[in-house]
CSV table of N, CA, C and O in Angstrom, one decimal:
chain,number,residue,atom,x,y,z
A,5,MET,N,65.3,8.7,-12.4
A,5,MET,CA,64.0,8.4,-12.6
A,5,MET,C,63.1,9.8,-12.4
A,5,MET,O,62.1,10.1,-13.2
A,6,ILE,N,63.8,10.7,-11.7
A,6,ILE,CA,63.1,12.2,-11.7
A,6,ILE,C,63.2,13.0,-13.0
A,6,ILE,O,62.4,13.4,-13.3
A,7,ASP,N,64.3,12.4,-13.6
A,7,ASP,CA,64.9,13.3,-14.9
A,7,ASP,C,64.1,12.9,-16.1
A,7,ASP,O,64.1,13.5,-17.0
A,8,GLU,N,63.4,11.3,-16.0
A,8,GLU,CA,62.7,10.8,-16.7
A,8,GLU,C,61.5,11.8,-17.5
A,8,GLU,O,60.8,12.6,-16.5
A,9,VAL,N,61.6,12.1,-18.9
A,9,VAL,CA,60.6,12.8,-19.4
A,9,VAL,C,59.2,11.8,-19.7
A,9,VAL,O,59.4,11.0,-20.3
A,10,ALA,N,58.2,12.2,-19.1
A,10,ALA,CA,56.4,11.3,-19.7
A,10,ALA,C,56.3,11.7,-21.0
A,10,ALA,O,57.0,12.7,-21.9
A,11,PRO,N,56.1,10.3,-21.5
A,11,PRO,CA,56.0,10.3,-23.2
A,11,PRO,C,55.0,10.9,-23.7
A,11,PRO,O,54.1,11.5,-22.8
A,12,GLU,N,54.7,11.4,-24.7
A,12,GLU,CA,53.9,12.3,-25.5
A,12,GLU,C,52.3,11.4,-25.9
A,12,GLU,O,52.8,10.2,-26.0
A,13,ARG,N,51.3,12.2,-25.2
A,13,ARG,CA,50.0,11.3,-25.5
A,13,ARG,C,49.5,11.8,-26.8
A,13,ARG,O,49.7,12.6,-27.4
A,14,GLU,N,48.6,10.5,-27.3
A,14,GLU,CA,48.0,11.0,-28.5
A,14,GLU,C,47.1,12.3,-28.5
A,14,GLU,O,46.3,12.2,-27.6
A,15,PRO,N,47.1,12.9,-29.6
A,15,PRO,CA,45.6,13.8,-29.9
A,15,PRO,C,44.3,13.1,-29.3
A,15,PRO,O,44.4,12.0,-29.8
A,16,LEU,N,43.7,13.9,-29.0
A,16,LEU,CA,42.2,13.5,-28.8
A,16,LEU,C,41.6,13.2,-30.1
A,16,LEU,O,42.1,14.3,-31.4
A,17,ALA,N,40.8,12.5,-30.2
A,17,ALA,CA,39.7,12.4,-31.7
A,17,ALA,C,39.6,13.5,-32.0
A,17,ALA,O,38.6,14.3,-31.2
A,18,GLU,N,39.3,13.8,-33.5
A,18,GLU,CA,39.0,14.9,-33.8
A,18,GLU,C,37.1,14.9,-34.4
A,18,GLU,O,36.3,15.5,-34.3
A,19,GLY,N,36.9,13.5,-34.8
A,19,GLY,CA,35.6,13.3,-35.3
A,19,GLY,C,35.1,12.4,-34.0
A,19,GLY,O,35.4,12.8,-32.9
A,20,PRO,N,33.7,12.3,-34.5
A,20,PRO,CA,32.8,11.7,-33.6
A,20,PRO,C,33.3,10.4,-32.9
A,20,PRO,O,33.7,10.1,-33.8
A,21,ILE,N,32.9,10.2,-31.8
A,21,ILE,CA,33.7,8.6,-31.3
A,21,ILE,C,32.4,7.8,-31.1
A,21,ILE,O,31.1,8.3,-31.2
A,22,PRO,N,32.8,6.7,-31.8
A,22,PRO,CA,31.9,5.6,-31.8
A,22,PRO,C,31.0,5.3,-30.6
A,22,PRO,O,31.6,4.9,-29.9
A,23,ALA,N,29.5,4.8,-30.7
A,23,ALA,CA,29.2,4.3,-29.6
A,23,ALA,C,29.6,3.0,-29.3
A,23,ALA,O,29.6,2.3,-30.2
A,24,ARG,N,29.5,2.7,-28.0
A,24,ARG,CA,29.9,1.1,-27.7
A,24,ARG,C,28.5,0.5,-28.3
A,24,ARG,O,27.3,0.8,-27.9
A,25,VAL,N,28.8,-0.6,-28.8
A,25,VAL,CA,27.9,-1.8,-29.2
A,25,VAL,C,27.6,-3.0,-28.2
A,25,VAL,O,28.1,-3.3,-27.2
A,26,VAL,N,26.1,-2.6,-27.6
A,26,VAL,CA,25.3,-3.3,-27.0
A,26,VAL,C,24.8,-4.6,-27.4
A,26,VAL,O,24.2,-4.5,-28.1
A,27,ARG,N,25.0,-5.7,-26.9
A,27,ARG,CA,24.4,-7.2,-27.3
A,27,ARG,C,23.1,-6.6,-27.3
A,27,ARG,O,22.6,-6.7,-26.4
A,28,GLY,N,22.2,-7.1,-28.4
A,28,GLY,CA,20.7,-7.0,-28.5
A,28,GLY,C,20.2,-5.9,-28.7
A,28,GLY,O,19.0,-5.6,-28.6
A,29,GLY,N,21.0,-5.0,-29.6
A,29,GLY,CA,20.8,-3.8,-30.2
A,29,GLY,C,20.9,-2.7,-29.4
A,29,GLY,O,21.3,-2.6,-28.2
A,30,SER,N,19.9,-2.0,-29.4
A,30,SER,CA,19.9,-0.2,-28.5
A,30,SER,C,19.1,-0.8,-27.1
A,30,SER,O,18.3,-1.3,-26.9
A,31,HIS,N,19.8,0.2,-26.5
A,31,HIS,CA,19.2,-0.2,-25.0
A,31,HIS,C,17.7,0.4,-24.6
A,31,HIS,O,18.1,2.2,-24.9
A,32,ARG,N,16.6,-0.1,-24.6
A,32,ARG,CA,15.8,0.6,-24.2
A,32,ARG,C,15.1,0.6,-22.6
A,32,ARG,O,15.5,-0.5,-22.1
A,33,PRO,N,14.8,1.3,-22.3
A,33,PRO,CA,14.4,1.3,-20.7
A,33,PRO,C,13.0,0.2,-20.4
A,33,PRO,O,12.2,0.5,-21.2
A,34,ARG,N,13.6,-0.7,-19.2
A,34,ARG,CA,12.2,-1.4,-19.0
A,34,ARG,C,11.0,-0.7,-18.9
A,34,ARG,O,11.2,0.3,-17.8
A,35,ARG,N,10.0,-1.3,-19.0
A,35,ARG,CA,8.5,-1.0,-18.4
A,35,ARG,C,8.3,-1.5,-16.9
A,35,ARG,O,8.5,-2.5,-16.8
A,36,MET,N,8.0,-0.7,-16.6
A,36,MET,CA,7.3,-0.7,-15.1
A,36,MET,C,6.0,-1.7,-14.8
A,36,MET,O,5.3,-1.5,-15.8
A,37,ARG,N,6.1,-2.7,-14.5
A,37,ARG,CA,5.2,-3.5,-14.5
A,37,ARG,C,4.3,-3.4,-13.0
A,37,ARG,O,5.2,-3.4,-11.9
A,38,ARG,N,3.1,-3.2,-12.7
A,38,ARG,CA,2.4,-3.3,-11.6
A,38,ARG,C,2.5,-4.9,-10.7
A,38,ARG,O,2.6,-5.6,-11.4
A,39,ALA,N,2.6,-4.1,-9.5
A,39,ALA,CA,2.5,-5.5,-8.2
A,39,ALA,C,1.1,-6.0,-8.5
A,39,ALA,O,0.0,-5.3,-8.4
A,40,ARG,N,1.2,-7.3,-9.0
A,40,ARG,CA,-0.2,-8.1,-8.8
A,40,ARG,C,-0.1,-8.6,-7.7
A,40,ARG,O,0.7,-9.2,-7.2
A,41,PRO,N,-1.7,-8.3,-7.4
A,41,PRO,CA,-1.4,-9.7,-6.0
A,41,PRO,C,-1.3,-11.1,-6.1
A,41,PRO,O,-1.6,-11.4,-7.2
A,42,THR,N,-0.8,-11.9,-5.1
A,42,THR,CA,0.0,-13.3,-5.2
A,42,THR,C,-1.3,-13.8,-4.5
A,42,THR,O,-1.9,-13.1,-3.2
A,43,VAL,N,-1.0,-15.4,-4.4
A,43,VAL,CA,-1.9,-16.2,-3.7
A,43,VAL,C,-1.5,-15.9,-2.4
A,43,VAL,O,-2.1,-16.5,-1.2
A,44,ARG,N,0.2,-15.9,-2.0
A,44,ARG,CA,0.7,-15.6,-0.8
A,44,ARG,C,-0.3,-14.4,-0.2
A,44,ARG,O,-0.1,-14.3,1.0
A,45,SER,N,-0.8,-13.2,-0.9
A,45,SER,CA,-1.0,-12.3,0.1
A,45,SER,C,-2.5,-12.1,0.3
A,45,SER,O,-3.1,-11.9,1.3
A,46,GLY,N,-3.2,-13.0,-0.5
A,46,GLY,CA,-4.5,-13.5,-0.1
A,46,GLY,C,-4.6,-14.6,0.6
A,46,GLY,O,-5.3,-14.1,1.9
A,47,SER,N,-3.7,-15.3,0.9
A,47,SER,CA,-3.6,-16.4,2.2
A,47,SER,C,-3.0,-15.6,3.1
A,47,SER,O,-3.7,-16.1,4.5
A,48,LEU,N,-2.3,-14.3,3.3
A,48,LEU,CA,-2.1,-13.9,4.7
A,48,LEU,C,-3.3,-13.0,5.2
A,48,LEU,O,-3.8,-13.1,6.4
A,49,ALA,N,-4.2,-12.6,4.4
A,49,ALA,CA,-5.2,-11.6,4.5
A,49,ALA,C,-6.2,-12.5,5.2
A,49,ALA,O,-7.0,-12.3,6.3
A,50,VAL,N,-6.3,-14.0,4.9
A,50,VAL,CA,-7.2,-15.0,5.2
A,50,VAL,C,-6.8,-15.4,6.9
A,50,VAL,O,-7.3,-15.5,7.9
A,51,VAL,N,-5.6,-15.3,6.9
A,51,VAL,CA,-4.9,-15.8,8.2
A,51,VAL,C,-5.2,-14.5,9.0
A,51,VAL,O,-5.6,-15.0,10.2
A,52,LEU,N,-4.6,-13.6,8.6
A,52,LEU,CA,-4.4,-12.2,9.4
A,52,LEU,C,-6.3,-12.3,10.3
A,52,LEU,O,-6.5,-12.0,11.2
A,53,ALA,N,-7.1,-12.4,9.2
A,53,ALA,CA,-8.9,-12.0,9.6
A,53,ALA,C,-9.0,-13.7,10.3
A,53,ALA,O,-9.6,-12.9,11.5
A,54,ALA,N,-8.4,-14.7,10.1
A,54,ALA,CA,-9.0,-15.4,11.4
A,54,ALA,C,-8.2,-15.8,12.7
A,54,ALA,O,-9.1,-15.9,13.3
A,55,ALA,N,-7.1,-14.6,12.5
A,55,ALA,CA,-6.5,-14.6,13.8
A,55,ALA,C,-7.6,-13.7,14.7
A,55,ALA,O,-7.8,-13.6,15.8
A,56,ILE,N,-8.0,-12.6,14.0
A,56,ILE,CA,-8.7,-11.2,14.8
A,56,ILE,C,-9.7,-11.9,15.3
A,56,ILE,O,-10.3,-11.5,16.2
A,57,LEU,N,-10.7,-12.5,14.3
A,57,LEU,CA,-11.8,-12.8,14.6
A,57,LEU,C,-11.4,-14.5,16.2
A,57,LEU,O,-12.4,-14.1,16.6
A,58,THR,N,-10.5,-14.7,15.9
A,58,THR,CA,-10.4,-15.8,17.3
A,58,THR,C,-9.8,-15.2,18.4
A,58,THR,O,-10.8,-15.4,19.3
A,59,GLY,N,-9.2,-14.2,18.2
A,59,GLY,CA,-9.1,-13.4,19.3
A,59,GLY,C,-10.2,-12.7,19.7
A,59,GLY,O,-10.4,-12.6,21.3
A,60,LEU,N,-11.2,-12.1,19.0
A,60,LEU,CA,-12.1,-11.5,19.2
A,60,LEU,C,-13.3,-12.4,20.3
A,60,LEU,O,-13.7,-12.1,21.4
A,61,ALA,N,-13.6,-13.8,19.6
A,61,ALA,CA,-14.2,-14.5,20.2
A,61,ALA,C,-13.7,-15.1,21.8
A,61,ALA,O,-14.7,-15.0,22.7
A,62,LEU,N,-12.5,-15.0,21.9
A,62,LEU,CA,-12.1,-15.5,23.1
A,62,LEU,C,-12.0,-14.6,24.1
A,62,LEU,O,-12.3,-14.4,25.5
A,63,ALA,N,-11.7,-12.9,23.8
A,63,ALA,CA,-12.1,-12.3,24.1
A,63,ALA,C,-13.6,-11.8,25.0
A,63,ALA,O,-14.0,-11.7,26.3
A,64,PHE,N,-14.7,-12.1,24.3
A,64,PHE,CA,-16.0,-12.0,24.1
A,64,PHE,C,-16.1,-13.6,25.3
A,64,PHE,O,-17.2,-13.4,26.3
A,65,GLN,N,-15.7,-14.5,25.1
A,65,GLN,CA,-15.7,-15.5,26.0
A,65,GLN,C,-15.1,-15.6,27.6
A,65,GLN,O,-16.2,-15.8,28.7
A,66,GLY,N,-14.1,-14.7,27.3
A,66,GLY,CA,-13.7,-14.3,28.9
A,66,GLY,C,-14.2,-13.4,29.7
A,66,GLY,O,-14.9,-13.4,30.7
A,67,PHE,N,-15.0,-12.5,28.5
A,67,PHE,CA,-15.7,-11.2,29.5
A,67,PHE,C,-17.4,-12.0,29.8
A,67,PHE,O,-17.1,-11.5,30.7
A,68,ALA,N,-17.4,-12.8,29.2
A,68,ALA,CA,-19.0,-13.5,29.6
A,68,ALA,C,-18.8,-14.2,30.9
A,68,ALA,O,-19.9,-14.4,31.4
A,69,ARG,N,-17.7,-14.8,30.8
A,69,ARG,CA,-17.3,-16.0,32.3
A,69,ARG,C,-17.0,-14.7,33.2
A,69,ARG,O,-17.8,-15.0,34.2
A,70,TRP,N,-16.6,-13.6,32.8
A,70,TRP,CA,-16.4,-13.1,34.1
A,70,TRP,C,-17.5,-12.0,34.3
A,70,TRP,O,-18.0,-11.7,35.8
A,71,ALA,N,-18.4,-11.8,33.4
A,71,ALA,CA,-19.5,-11.4,33.8
A,71,ALA,C,-20.5,-12.1,34.5
A,71,ALA,O,-21.7,-11.7,35.2
A,72,GLY,N,-20.6,-13.6,34.4
A,72,GLY,CA,-21.3,-14.1,35.2
A,72,GLY,C,-21.1,-14.6,36.6
A,72,GLY,O,-21.6,-14.7,37.6
A,73,ASP,N,-19.7,-14.4,36.6
A,73,ASP,CA,-19.0,-14.1,38.3
A,73,ASP,C,-19.4,-12.7,38.9
A,73,ASP,O,-19.7,-12.7,40.1
A,74,HIS,N,-19.8,-11.5,38.0
A,74,HIS,CA,-19.6,-10.3,38.6
A,74,HIS,C,-21.0,-9.6,37.9
A,74,HIS,O,-20.7,-8.8,37.2
A,75,PRO,N,-22.3,-10.0,38.3
A,75,PRO,CA,-23.5,-9.7,37.5
A,75,PRO,C,-23.4,-8.3,37.7
A,75,PRO,O,-23.9,-7.6,36.8
A,76,GLY,N,-23.1,-7.7,39.2
A,76,GLY,CA,-23.6,-6.1,38.9
A,76,GLY,C,-22.6,-5.4,38.2
A,76,GLY,O,-23.0,-4.3,37.7
A,77,TRP,N,-21.3,-5.8,38.2
A,77,TRP,CA,-20.3,-4.7,37.4
A,77,TRP,C,-20.8,-4.9,36.0
A,77,TRP,O,-20.6,-4.1,35.2
A,78,ALA,N,-21.0,-6.4,35.5
A,78,ALA,CA,-21.1,-6.1,34.0
A,78,ALA,C,-22.6,-5.4,33.4
A,78,ALA,O,-22.6,-4.8,32.7
A,79,VAL,N,-23.7,-5.5,34.6
A,79,VAL,CA,-24.9,-4.3,34.1
A,79,VAL,C,-24.4,-2.7,34.2
A,79,VAL,O,-24.6,-2.5,33.2
A,80,LEU,N,-23.7,-2.6,35.2
A,80,LEU,CA,-23.1,-1.1,35.1
A,80,LEU,C,-22.0,-1.2,33.9
A,80,LEU,O,-22.1,0.0,33.5
A,81,LEU,N,-21.2,-1.9,33.7
A,81,LEU,CA,-20.6,-1.6,32.6
A,81,LEU,C,-21.5,-1.7,31.0
A,81,LEU,O,-21.0,-0.5,30.4
A,82,GLY,N,-22.3,-2.5,31.1
A,82,GLY,CA,-23.3,-2.5,29.9
A,82,GLY,C,-24.1,-1.0,29.8
A,82,GLY,O,-24.3,-0.6,28.9
A,83,LEU,N,-24.1,-0.7,30.7
A,83,LEU,CA,-25.0,0.7,30.7
A,83,LEU,C,-24.1,1.8,30.2
A,83,LEU,O,-24.5,2.7,29.7
A,84,ALA,N,-22.9,1.8,30.9
A,84,ALA,CA,-21.8,3.0,30.5
A,84,ALA,C,-21.6,2.4,29.1
A,84,ALA,O,-21.0,3.9,28.2
A,85,ALA,N,-21.4,1.5,28.2
A,85,ALA,CA,-21.2,1.0,27.3
A,85,ALA,C,-21.9,1.6,26.1
A,85,ALA,O,-21.6,1.7,25.0
A,86,VAL,N,-23.2,1.4,26.4
A,86,VAL,CA,-24.5,1.5,25.4
A,86,VAL,C,-24.3,3.2,24.9
A,86,VAL,O,-24.2,3.3,23.8
A,87,PRO,N,-24.3,4.2,25.6
A,87,PRO,CA,-24.0,5.5,25.2
A,87,PRO,C,-22.6,5.5,24.2
A,87,PRO,O,-22.4,6.5,23.4
A,88,VAL,N,-21.6,5.3,24.7
A,88,VAL,CA,-20.3,5.3,24.0
A,88,VAL,C,-20.5,4.7,22.5
A,88,VAL,O,-20.1,5.2,21.7
A,89,LEU,N,-20.9,3.6,22.8
A,89,LEU,CA,-21.5,2.5,21.2
A,89,LEU,C,-21.7,3.8,20.5
A,89,LEU,O,-21.9,3.7,19.1
A,90,TYR,N,-23.0,3.8,21.0
A,90,TYR,CA,-24.3,4.6,20.3
A,90,TYR,C,-23.3,6.1,19.3
A,90,TYR,O,-23.8,6.2,18.2
A,91,ALA,N,-22.7,6.6,20.4
A,91,ALA,CA,-21.5,7.7,19.9
A,91,ALA,C,-21.2,7.4,18.6
A,91,ALA,O,-20.6,8.1,17.8
A,92,LEU,N,-20.0,6.4,18.9
A,92,LEU,CA,-19.1,6.1,18.0
A,92,LEU,C,-19.7,5.7,16.7
A,92,LEU,O,-19.4,6.2,15.4
A,93,LEU,N,-20.7,4.6,16.5
A,93,LEU,CA,-21.7,4.5,15.5
A,93,LEU,C,-22.6,5.5,14.6
A,93,LEU,O,-22.7,5.9,13.8
A,94,ARG,N,-22.7,6.4,15.8
A,94,ARG,CA,-23.6,7.8,15.0
A,94,ARG,C,-22.7,8.6,14.3
A,94,ARG,O,-22.7,9.4,13.1
A,95,GLY,N,-21.4,8.9,14.7
A,95,GLY,CA,-20.7,9.6,14.3
A,95,GLY,C,-19.9,9.4,13.0
A,95,GLY,O,-19.4,9.7,12.6
A,96,MET,N,-19.8,7.8,12.5
A,96,MET,CA,-19.1,7.4,11.5
A,96,MET,C,-20.0,7.7,10.5
A,96,MET,O,-21.1,7.7,10.6
A,97,PRO,N,-19.0,8.2,9.2
A,97,PRO,CA,-19.9,8.3,7.9
A,97,PRO,C,-20.8,6.6,7.5
A,97,PRO,O,-20.3,5.9,7.6
A,98,HIS,N,-21.6,7.3,7.0
A,98,HIS,CA,-22.5,6.0,6.5
A,98,HIS,C,-22.0,5.2,5.4
A,98,HIS,O,-21.0,5.9,4.5
A,99,ALA,N,-22.2,4.0,5.0
A,99,ALA,CA,-21.6,3.5,3.8
A,99,ALA,C,-21.8,4.0,2.7
A,99,ALA,O,-21.0,4.0,1.5
A,100,ARG,N,-23.0,4.5,2.7
A,100,ARG,CA,-23.5,4.9,1.1
A,100,ARG,C,-22.6,6.1,1.1
A,100,ARG,O,-22.1,6.6,-0.3
A,101,ASP,N,-22.7,7.0,2.1
A,101,ASP,CA,-21.6,8.3,1.4
A,101,ASP,C,-20.0,7.9,1.2
A,101,ASP,O,-19.5,8.5,0.5
A,102,LEU,N,-19.6,6.7,2.0
A,102,LEU,CA,-18.1,6.3,1.5
A,102,LEU,C,-18.3,5.5,-0.3
A,102,LEU,O,-17.2,5.9,-0.6
A,103,ARG,N,-19.4,5.1,-0.3
A,103,ARG,CA,-19.2,4.8,-1.9
A,103,ARG,C,-19.3,5.5,-2.9
A,103,ARG,O,-18.8,5.8,-3.6
A,104,ARG,N,-20.2,6.6,-2.6
A,104,ARG,CA,-20.4,7.9,-3.6
A,104,ARG,C,-18.8,8.8,-3.3
A,104,ARG,O,-18.8,9.0,-4.5
A,105,ALA,N,-18.1,8.9,-2.4
A,105,ALA,CA,-16.9,9.8,-2.4
A,105,ALA,C,-16.0,8.8,-3.2
A,105,ALA,O,-15.3,8.9,-3.8
A,106,ALA,N,-16.1,7.2,-2.7
A,106,ALA,CA,-14.8,6.9,-3.2
A,106,ALA,C,-15.4,6.7,-5.1
A,106,ALA,O,-14.3,6.8,-5.9
A,107,ARG,N,-16.9,6.7,-5.4
A,107,ARG,CA,-16.8,6.8,-6.9
A,107,ARG,C,-16.6,8.2,-7.6
A,107,ARG,O,-16.0,8.0,-8.9
A,108,ALA,N,-16.7,9.0,-6.9
A,108,ALA,CA,-16.3,10.9,-7.3
A,108,ALA,C,-15.0,10.6,-7.5
A,108,ALA,O,-14.6,11.1,-8.8
A,109,GLY,N,-14.0,10.1,-6.4
A,109,GLY,CA,-12.4,9.9,-6.5
A,109,GLY,C,-12.5,9.2,-7.7
A,109,GLY,O,-11.2,9.6,-8.6
A,110,MET,N,-12.8,8.1,-8.3
A,110,MET,CA,-12.5,7.1,-9.5
A,110,MET,C,-12.5,7.5,-10.6
A,110,MET,O,-11.9,7.8,-11.5
A,111,ALA,N,-13.7,8.7,-10.8
A,111,ALA,CA,-14.2,9.4,-12.0
A,111,ALA,C,-13.2,10.5,-12.3
A,111,ALA,O,-13.0,10.6,-13.2
A,112,GLU,N,-13.2,11.1,-11.2
A,112,GLU,CA,-11.9,12.3,-11.3
A,112,GLU,C,-10.7,11.7,-11.9
A,112,GLU,O,-9.8,12.2,-12.7
A,113,ALA,N,-10.1,10.6,-10.9
A,113,ALA,CA,-9.0,10.0,-11.6
A,113,ALA,C,-8.8,9.6,-13.0
A,113,ALA,O,-8.1,9.2,-13.6
A,114,GLU,N,-10.1,9.1,-13.3
A,114,GLU,CA,-10.1,8.3,-14.9
A,114,GLU,C,-10.1,9.5,-15.8
A,114,GLU,O,-9.8,9.3,-16.9
A,115,ALA,N,-10.6,10.5,-15.6
A,115,ALA,CA,-10.7,11.7,-16.4
A,115,ALA,C,-9.3,12.6,-16.6
A,115,ALA,O,-8.8,12.5,-17.7
A,116,ASP,N,-8.7,12.4,-15.2
A,116,ASP,CA,-7.7,13.0,-15.4
A,116,ASP,C,-6.8,11.8,-16.3
A,116,ASP,O,-5.3,12.1,-17.2
A,117,CYS,N,-6.4,10.8,-16.0
A,117,CYS,CA,-6.1,9.8,-17.0
A,117,CYS,C,-6.2,10.0,-18.5
A,117,CYS,O,-5.3,9.7,-19.5
A,118,GLY,N,-7.2,9.7,-18.7
A,118,GLY,CA,-8.1,10.2,-19.9
A,118,GLY,C,-7.1,11.4,-20.9
A,118,GLY,O,-7.1,11.4,-21.9
A,119,GLU,N,-7.2,12.7,-20.0
A,119,GLU,CA,-6.4,13.8,-20.4
A,119,GLU,C,-5.3,13.5,-20.7
A,119,GLU,O,-4.3,14.1,-21.7
A,120,ALA,N,-4.4,13.1,-20.0
A,120,ALA,CA,-3.1,12.7,-19.8
A,120,ALA,C,-2.6,12.0,-21.0
A,120,ALA,O,-1.7,12.2,-21.8
A,121,ARG,N,-3.3,11.0,-21.4
A,121,ARG,CA,-3.5,10.0,-22.6
A,121,ARG,C,-3.4,10.9,-23.9
A,121,ARG,O,-2.4,10.2,-24.7
A,122,TYR,N,-4.2,11.5,-24.0
A,122,TYR,CA,-4.2,12.1,-25.4
A,122,TYR,C,-3.3,13.7,-25.5
A,122,TYR,O,-3.8,14.1,-26.3
A,123,ARG,N,-2.5,13.7,-24.6
A,123,ARG,CA,-1.8,15.1,-24.7
A,123,ARG,C,-0.6,14.7,-25.5
A,123,ARG,O,-0.3,13.9,-25.5
């Protein structure tokens, strides 16, 4: 067995090697499709919003019940909460500024897209 000589191999082809024929013609890359919102995602958003609103309502009801039993502490908590809420609301950007920034960002994105389309 060790003394056996390996058979000679065929020489490599000198010309071009034909491409493998694929059923359906040439291979084209698939187009990427955008993810579209589905009914399931909309339903999930509605269910989450309902759960959050229900939780907030239950928390408010529990606080109102506690405030009825402890009116002194409720007044002190209310007095402490007013400046905190005022500072939070005052520090937040206004909705008009947010809309303006969103429009500017969209205009910039559309301009970039237009430039890329004509290259």
